[in-house]
PDB file of C-alpha atoms and ligand atoms in Angstrom:
ATOM      1  CA  UNK A   1      50.312 -69.887 -52.506  1.00 97.00           C
ATOM      2  CA  UNK A   2      52.968 -72.373 -52.899  1.00 98.00           C
ATOM      3  CA  UNK A   3      52.111 -74.921 -55.614  1.00 98.00           C
ATOM      4  CA  UNK A   4      53.962 -78.189 -56.627  1.00 98.00           C
ATOM      5  CA  UNK A   5      53.782 -79.021 -60.471  1.00 98.00           C
ATOM      6  CA  UNK A   6      54.415 -82.612 -61.377  1.00 98.00           C
ATOM      7  CA  UNK A   7      53.601 -85.047 -64.050  1.00 98.00           C
ATOM      8  CA  UNK A   8      53.766 -88.663 -62.892  1.00 98.00           C
ATOM      9  CA  UNK A   9      52.849 -92.216 -63.784  1.00 98.00           C
ATOM     10  CA  UNK A  10      50.792 -94.692 -62.012  1.00 98.00           C
ATOM     11  CA  UNK A  11      53.703 -95.707 -59.734  1.00 98.00           C
ATOM     12  CA  UNK A  12      54.454 -92.058 -58.984  1.00 98.00           C
ATOM     13  CA  UNK A  13      57.406 -92.414 -61.425  1.00 98.00           C
ATOM     14  CA  UNK A  14      58.727 -89.103 -62.795  1.00 98.00           C
ATOM     15  CA  UNK A  15      61.986 -89.561 -64.388  1.00 98.00           C
ATOM     16  CA  UNK A  16      64.787 -91.829 -65.574  1.00 98.00           C
ATOM     17  CA  UNK A  17      68.430 -90.757 -66.590  1.00 97.00           C
ATOM     18  CA  UNK A  18      67.682 -87.359 -65.811  1.00 97.00           C
ATOM     19  CA  UNK A  19      64.860 -87.168 -68.402  1.00 97.00           C
ATOM     20  CA  UNK A  20      61.163 -87.058 -68.432  1.00 96.00           C
ATOM     21  CA  UNK A  21      59.391 -90.399 -69.286  1.00 97.00           C
ATOM     22  CA  UNK A  22      57.068 -89.156 -71.932  1.00 97.00           C
ATOM     23  CA  UNK A  23      56.366 -86.545 -74.437  1.00 94.00           C
ATOM     24  CA  UNK A  24      52.841 -85.011 -73.788  1.00 97.00           C
ATOM     25  CA  UNK A  25      52.471 -81.532 -75.554  1.00 97.00           C
ATOM     26  CA  UNK A  26      49.178 -81.022 -74.036  1.00 98.00           C
ATOM     27  CA  UNK A  27      50.869 -81.335 -70.473  1.00 98.00           C
ATOM     28  CA  UNK A  28      53.784 -78.876 -71.565  1.00 97.00           C
ATOM     29  CA  UNK A  29      51.084 -76.376 -72.523  1.00 98.00           C
ATOM     30  CA  UNK A  30      49.250 -76.873 -69.117  1.00 98.00           C
ATOM     31  CA  UNK A  31      52.613 -76.384 -67.204  1.00 98.00           C
ATOM     32  CA  UNK A  32      53.225 -73.227 -69.449  1.00 98.00           C
ATOM     33  CA  UNK A  33      49.773 -71.797 -68.459  1.00 98.00           C
ATOM     34  CA  UNK A  34      50.223 -72.629 -64.819  1.00 98.00           C
ATOM     35  CA  UNK A  35      53.735 -71.188 -64.315  1.00 98.00           C
ATOM     36  CA  UNK A  36      54.227 -68.305 -66.782  1.00 97.00           C
ATOM     37  CA  UNK A  37      54.779 -64.943 -65.084  1.00 97.00           C
ATOM     38  CA  UNK A  38      55.496 -66.805 -61.649  1.00 98.00           C
ATOM     39  CA  UNK A  39      58.631 -67.788 -60.209  1.00 98.00           C
ATOM     40  CA  UNK A  40      59.487 -71.437 -60.519  1.00 98.00           C
ATOM     41  CA  UNK A  41      61.959 -73.331 -58.140  1.00 98.00           C
ATOM     42  CA  UNK A  42      63.721 -76.424 -59.228  1.00 98.00           C
ATOM     43  CA  UNK A  43      66.735 -78.627 -58.257  1.00 98.00           C
ATOM     44  CA  UNK A  44      69.938 -78.445 -60.059  1.00 97.00           C
ATOM     45  CA  UNK A  45      69.488 -81.703 -61.927  1.00 98.00           C
ATOM     46  CA  UNK A  46      66.045 -80.735 -63.185  1.00 98.00           C
ATOM     47  CA  UNK A  47      67.630 -77.360 -64.481  1.00 97.00           C
ATOM     48  CA  UNK A  48      70.216 -79.557 -66.151  1.00 96.00           C
ATOM     49  CA  UNK A  49      67.591 -81.963 -67.686  1.00 97.00           C
ATOM     50  CA  UNK A  50      65.672 -78.767 -69.114  1.00 96.00           C
ATOM     51  CA  UNK A  51      68.851 -77.355 -70.358  1.00 95.00           C
ATOM     52  CA  UNK A  52      68.038 -73.821 -70.329  1.00 96.00           C
ATOM     53  CA  UNK A  53      65.956 -71.051 -68.342  1.00 97.00           C
ATOM     54  CA  UNK A  54      62.252 -71.217 -69.158  1.00 97.00           C
ATOM     55  CA  UNK A  55      61.204 -67.909 -70.655  1.00 97.00           C
ATOM     56  CA  UNK A  56      58.755 -65.294 -68.918  1.00 97.00           C
ATOM     57  CA  UNK A  57      59.267 -66.608 -65.373  1.00 97.00           C
ATOM     58  CA  UNK A  58      62.081 -66.225 -62.816  1.00 97.00           C
ATOM     59  CA  UNK A  59      63.975 -69.525 -62.737  1.00 98.00           C
ATOM     60  CA  UNK A  60      65.365 -70.335 -59.238  1.00 98.00           C
ATOM     61  CA  UNK A  61      67.626 -73.256 -59.254  1.00 98.00           C
ATOM     62  CA  UNK A  62      68.925 -74.993 -55.913  1.00 98.00           C
ATOM     63  CA  UNK A  63      72.419 -76.165 -55.480  1.00 98.00           C
ATOM     64  CA  UNK A  64      74.927 -76.706 -52.925  1.00 97.00           C
ATOM     65  CA  UNK A  65      77.746 -76.393 -55.685  1.00 94.00           C
ATOM     66  CA  UNK A  66      79.725 -73.161 -55.402  1.00 87.00           C
ATOM     67  CA  UNK A  67      81.013 -70.870 -58.208  1.00 88.00           C
ATOM     68  CA  UNK A  68      78.859 -71.538 -60.858  1.00 88.00           C
ATOM     69  CA  UNK A  69      76.788 -69.191 -62.931  1.00 89.00           C
ATOM     70  CA  UNK A  70      74.508 -69.427 -65.944  1.00 91.00           C
ATOM     71  CA  UNK A  71      72.662 -66.628 -67.782  1.00 91.00           C
ATOM     72  CA  UNK A  72      68.973 -66.278 -66.936  1.00 94.00           C
ATOM     73  CA  UNK A  73      68.726 -68.269 -63.543  1.00 97.00           C
ATOM     74  CA  UNK A  74      69.138 -67.242 -59.727  1.00 97.00           C
ATOM     75  CA  UNK A  75      71.151 -69.932 -58.057  1.00 97.00           C
ATOM     76  CA  UNK A  76      70.519 -70.478 -54.378  1.00 97.00           C
ATOM     77  CA  UNK A  77      71.872 -72.806 -51.652  1.00 97.00           C
ATOM     78  CA  UNK A  78      68.756 -73.884 -50.042  1.00 98.00           C
ATOM     79  CA  UNK A  79      64.961 -74.459 -50.252  1.00 98.00           C
ATOM     80  CA  UNK A  80      64.398 -71.729 -47.671  1.00 98.00           C
ATOM     81  CA  UNK A  81      66.324 -69.288 -49.599  1.00 98.00           C
ATOM     82  CA  UNK A  82      64.561 -70.379 -52.912  1.00 98.00           C
ATOM     83  CA  UNK A  83      61.147 -69.793 -51.321  1.00 98.00           C
ATOM     84  CA  UNK A  84      62.099 -66.399 -49.541  1.00 97.00           C
ATOM     85  CA  UNK A  85      63.502 -64.986 -53.018  1.00 97.00           C
ATOM     86  CA  UNK A  86      60.360 -66.345 -54.939  1.00 98.00           C
ATOM     87  CA  UNK A  87      57.913 -64.938 -52.513  1.00 97.00           C
ATOM     88  CA  UNK A  88      59.445 -61.436 -52.955  1.00 97.00           C
ATOM     89  CA  UNK A  89      58.610 -61.742 -56.699  1.00 96.00           C
ATOM     90  CA  UNK A  90      55.241 -62.951 -56.577  1.00 94.00           C
ATOM     91  CA  UNK A  91      52.917 -64.364 -53.923  1.00 94.00           C
ATOM     92  CA  UNK A  92      52.146 -67.478 -56.098  1.00 97.00           C
ATOM     93  CA  UNK A  93      55.179 -69.749 -56.581  1.00 98.00           C
ATOM     94  CA  UNK A  94      55.684 -72.902 -58.163  1.00 98.00           C
ATOM     95  CA  UNK A  95      57.927 -75.899 -57.277  1.00 98.00           C
ATOM     96  CA  UNK A  96      58.676 -77.887 -60.447  1.00 98.00           C
ATOM     97  CA  UNK A  97      61.005 -80.769 -59.121  1.00 96.00           C
ATOM     98  CA  UNK A  98      62.611 -83.097 -59.280  1.00 96.00           C
ATOM     99  CA  UNK A  99      62.422 -85.949 -56.889  1.00 98.00           C
ATOM    100  CA  UNK A 100      64.730 -84.728 -54.196  1.00 98.00           C
ATOM    101  CA  UNK A 101      63.114 -81.169 -54.052  1.00 98.00           C
ATOM    102  CA  UNK A 102      59.565 -82.739 -54.107  1.00 98.00           C
ATOM    103  CA  UNK A 103      60.547 -84.699 -51.027  1.00 98.00           C
ATOM    104  CA  UNK A 104      61.590 -81.563 -49.155  1.00 98.00           C
ATOM    105  CA  UNK A 105      58.783 -79.452 -50.158  1.00 98.00           C
ATOM    106  CA  UNK A 106      55.405 -81.560 -49.724  1.00 98.00           C
ATOM    107  CA  UNK A 107      55.305 -80.114 -46.220  1.00 97.00           C
ATOM    108  CA  UNK A 108      55.406 -76.420 -47.149  1.00 97.00           C
ATOM    109  CA  UNK A 109      53.208 -76.677 -50.303  1.00 98.00           C
ATOM    110  CA  UNK A 110      49.565 -75.529 -50.255  1.00 97.00           C
ATOM    111  CA  UNK A 111      48.473 -77.205 -53.595  1.00 98.00           C
ATOM    112  CA  UNK A 112      49.536 -79.903 -55.923  1.00 98.00           C
ATOM    113  CA  UNK A 113      48.886 -79.815 -59.746  1.00 98.00           C
ATOM    114  CA  UNK A 114      49.508 -83.241 -60.798  1.00 98.00           C
ATOM    115  CA  UNK A 115      49.237 -84.748 -64.215  1.00 98.00           C
ATOM    116  CA  UNK A 116      48.473 -88.405 -63.876  1.00 98.00           C
ATOM    117  CA  UNK A 117      49.852 -90.219 -66.705  1.00 98.00           C
ATOM    118  CA  UNK A 118      47.968 -93.598 -67.241  1.00 98.00           C
ATOM    119  CA  UNK A 119      51.171 -95.624 -67.783  1.00 98.00           C
ATOM    120  CA  UNK A 120      53.638 -97.874 -65.750  1.00 97.00           C
ATOM    121  CA  UNK A 121      57.197 -97.000 -66.802  1.00 97.00           C
ATOM    122  CA  UNK A 122      60.642 -97.922 -65.708  1.00 97.00           C
ATOM    123  CA  UNK A 123      62.113 -95.014 -63.589  1.00 98.00           C
ATOM    124  CA  UNK A 124      64.705 -93.934 -61.131  1.00 98.00           C
ATOM    125  CA  UNK A 125      62.996 -90.975 -59.606  1.00 98.00           C
ATOM    126  CA  UNK A 126      59.573 -90.950 -58.095  1.00 98.00           C
ATOM    127  CA  UNK A 127      57.162 -88.395 -56.581  1.00 98.00           C
ATOM    128  CA  UNK A 128      56.370 -88.933 -52.824  1.00 98.00           C
ATOM    129  CA  UNK A 129      53.155 -90.645 -51.905  1.00 97.00           C
ATOM    130  CA  UNK A 130      50.063 -88.210 -51.837  1.00 98.00           C
ATOM    131  CA  UNK A 131      48.666 -88.882 -48.273  1.00 97.00           C
ATOM    132  CA  UNK A 132      44.778 -88.624 -48.507  1.00 96.00           C
ATOM    133  CA  UNK A 133      44.873 -87.736 -44.884  1.00 96.00           C
ATOM    134  CA  UNK A 134      46.791 -84.481 -45.950  1.00 97.00           C
ATOM    135  CA  UNK A 135      45.651 -83.855 -49.392  1.00 98.00           C
ATOM    136  CA  UNK A 136      41.985 -83.749 -50.941  1.00 98.00           C
ATOM    137  CA  UNK A 137      41.583 -84.145 -54.748  1.00 98.00           C
ATOM    138  CA  UNK A 138      39.531 -81.128 -55.681  1.00 98.00           C
ATOM    139  CA  UNK A 139      39.452 -81.011 -59.294  1.00 98.00           C
ATOM    140  CA  UNK A 140      40.155 -83.604 -62.168  1.00 98.00           C
ATOM    141  CA  UNK A 141      40.146 -82.906 -66.000  1.00 98.00           C
ATOM    142  CA  UNK A 142      40.954 -86.284 -68.209  1.00 98.00           C
ATOM    143  CA  UNK A 143      42.073 -86.268 -71.800  1.00 97.00           C
ATOM    144  CA  UNK A 144      42.486 -89.346 -73.900  1.00 97.00           C
ATOM    145  CA  UNK A 145      45.672 -89.998 -75.988  1.00 97.00           C
ATOM    146  CA  UNK A 146      45.744 -88.747 -79.535  1.00 97.00           C
ATOM    147  CA  UNK A 147      48.288 -88.714 -82.404  1.00 96.00           C
ATOM    148  CA  UNK A 148      50.548 -86.200 -80.487  1.00 96.00           C
ATOM    149  CA  UNK A 149      50.019 -87.261 -76.841  1.00 97.00           C
ATOM    150  CA  UNK A 150      51.057 -90.870 -76.299  1.00 95.00           C
ATOM    151  CA  UNK A 151      49.108 -91.855 -73.162  1.00 98.00           C
ATOM    152  CA  UNK A 152      45.756 -90.943 -71.617  1.00 98.00           C
ATOM    153  CA  UNK A 153      46.232 -88.646 -68.786  1.00 98.00           C
ATOM    154  CA  UNK A 154      44.321 -86.412 -65.997  1.00 98.00           C
ATOM    155  CA  UNK A 155      44.959 -83.036 -64.707  1.00 98.00           C
ATOM    156  CA  UNK A 156      44.371 -83.245 -61.077  1.00 98.00           C
ATOM    157  CA  UNK A 157      44.500 -80.469 -58.324  1.00 98.00           C
ATOM    158  CA  UNK A 158      44.888 -81.496 -54.700  1.00 98.00           C
ATOM    159  CA  UNK A 159      44.335 -78.928 -51.868  1.00 98.00           C
ATOM    160  CA  UNK A 160      46.002 -79.363 -48.441  1.00 97.00           C
ATOM    161  CA  UNK A 161      43.395 -80.182 -45.805  1.00 94.00           C
ATOM    162  CA  UNK A 162      43.537 -77.714 -42.974  1.00 80.00           C
ATOM    163  CA  UNK A 163      44.789 -79.108 -39.648  1.00 72.00           C
ATOM    164  CA  UNK A 164      43.254 -77.498 -36.556  1.00 60.00           C
TER     165      UNK A 164
HETATM  166  N1  LIG B   1      57.703 -85.605 -64.288  1.00 65.07           N
HETATM  167  C1  LIG B   1      57.924 -84.195 -63.752  1.00 65.07           C
HETATM  168  O1  LIG B   1      56.949 -83.566 -63.600  1.00 65.07           O
HETATM  169  C2  LIG B   1      59.340 -84.048 -63.473  1.00 65.07           C
HETATM  170  C3  LIG B   1      59.509 -82.640 -62.967  1.00 65.07           C
HETATM  171  C4  LIG B   1      60.823 -82.420 -62.754  1.00 65.07           C
HETATM  172  C5  LIG B   1      61.870 -83.183 -62.760  1.00 65.07           C
HETATM  173  N2  LIG B   1      61.778 -84.551 -63.239  1.00 65.07           N
HETATM  174  C6  LIG B   1      62.615 -85.513 -63.480  1.00 65.07           C
HETATM  175  O2  LIG B   1      63.130 -85.779 -62.151  1.00 65.07           O
HETATM  176  C7  LIG B   1      64.812 -86.202 -62.452  1.00 65.07           C
HETATM  177  C8  LIG B   1      65.560 -85.085 -61.587  1.00 65.07           C
HETATM  178  O3  LIG B   1      65.374 -85.214 -60.293  1.00 65.07           O
HETATM  179  P1  LIG B   1      66.306 -85.595 -59.208  1.00 65.07           P
HETATM  180  O4  LIG B   1      65.535 -85.956 -57.771  1.00 65.07           O
HETATM  181  O5  LIG B   1      67.307 -86.504 -59.787  1.00 65.07           O
HETATM  182  O6  LIG B   1      67.055 -84.081 -58.929  1.00 65.07           O
HETATM  183  P2  LIG B   1      66.589 -82.601 -58.446  1.00 65.07           P
HETATM  184  O7  LIG B   1      65.787 -82.754 -57.381  1.00 65.07           O
HETATM  185  O8  LIG B   1      65.924 -81.838 -59.724  1.00 65.07           O
HETATM  186  O9  LIG B   1      68.019 -81.881 -58.305  1.00 65.07           O
HETATM  187  C9  LIG B   1      68.778 -82.424 -57.135  1.00 65.07           C
HETATM  188  C10 LIG B   1      69.862 -81.407 -56.783  1.00 65.07           C
HETATM  189  O10 LIG B   1      69.294 -80.383 -56.380  1.00 65.07           O
HETATM  190  C11 LIG B   1      70.138 -79.758 -55.401  1.00 65.07           C
HETATM  191  N3  LIG B   1      69.539 -79.889 -54.063  1.00 65.07           N
HETATM  192  C12 LIG B   1      68.589 -80.634 -53.655  1.00 65.07           C
HETATM  193  N4  LIG B   1      68.119 -80.409 -52.301  1.00 65.07           N
HETATM  194  C13 LIG B   1      68.984 -79.439 -51.873  1.00 65.07           C
HETATM  195  C14 LIG B   1      69.036 -78.776 -50.586  1.00 65.07           C
HETATM  196  N5  LIG B   1      68.266 -78.866 -49.730  1.00 65.07           N
HETATM  197  N6  LIG B   1      70.079 -77.800 -50.654  1.00 65.07           N
HETATM  198  C15 LIG B   1      70.813 -77.443 -51.657  1.00 65.07           C
HETATM  199  N7  LIG B   1      70.780 -77.953 -52.879  1.00 65.07           N
HETATM  200  C16 LIG B   1      69.902 -79.120 -52.833  1.00 65.07           C
HETATM  201  C17 LIG B   1      71.333 -80.663 -55.297  1.00 65.07           C
HETATM  202  O11 LIG B   1      72.222 -79.972 -56.334  1.00 65.07           O
HETATM  203  P3  LIG B   1      73.757 -80.030 -56.278  1.00 65.07           P
HETATM  204  O12 LIG B   1      74.237 -81.405 -56.570  1.00 65.07           O
HETATM  205  O13 LIG B   1      74.298 -78.998 -57.322  1.00 65.07           O
HETATM  206  O14 LIG B   1      74.221 -79.552 -54.725  1.00 65.07           O
HETATM  207  C18 LIG B   1      70.903 -81.933 -55.798  1.00 65.07           C
HETATM  208  O15 LIG B   1      71.927 -82.827 -56.401  1.00 65.07           O
HETATM  209  C19 LIG B   1      64.893 -86.017 -63.974  1.00 65.07           C
HETATM  210  O16 LIG B   1      64.733 -87.450 -64.337  1.00 65.07           O
HETATM  211  C20 LIG B   1      63.871 -85.089 -64.473  1.00 65.07           C
HETATM  212  O17 LIG B   1      63.418 -85.409 -65.804  1.00 65.07           O
HETATM  213  C21 LIG B   1      60.438 -84.872 -63.618  1.00 65.07           C
END
């Protein structure tokens, strides 16, 4: 199973100036629960935005840049290579962004784990449109904002509809 994980606003916005748009500890916990013990695949800019390898999961970073090395991550030159290595580690793999990687992996993903954040913010990076002819919403759990989580949000699961 190949799962895309994303937190996006109501206009599909996901980032600005190589940073996230919100601070939602409940979403970070959800992300950790989904991905721990599984390989995660990300673009080089997302890796730089996080700033370190995330613990207890294999971090696979996609980049065309040659001759760089950082402790704790596996650097690969293509999405195909990233998926090939990830599947050797575990059948369930997670694609965690950013925008350029989502664009290129919607087709190969089986499932989307979306956090829909109930806001509209200025952004320079967006998630692709979720086509209802391709994706079916199969689960939704919503949470109201509180003192630590600044916006209302919903955890949504989309499954890819089977094509004959
Ligand atoms: N809200 C969320 O859930 C979420 C999740 C992740 C990221 N984000 C946000 O998204 C933004 C970053 O996304 P982004 O679209 O700017 O960058 P990105 O997708 O994280 O990384 C782009 C880089 O990945 C490499 N790359 C992409 N496609 C490749 C391919 N086919 N082959 C080889 N290398 C490839 C290239 O690295 P090189 O230039 O090194 O070749 C490219 O510059 C940030 O604002 C971040 O905070 C949000």
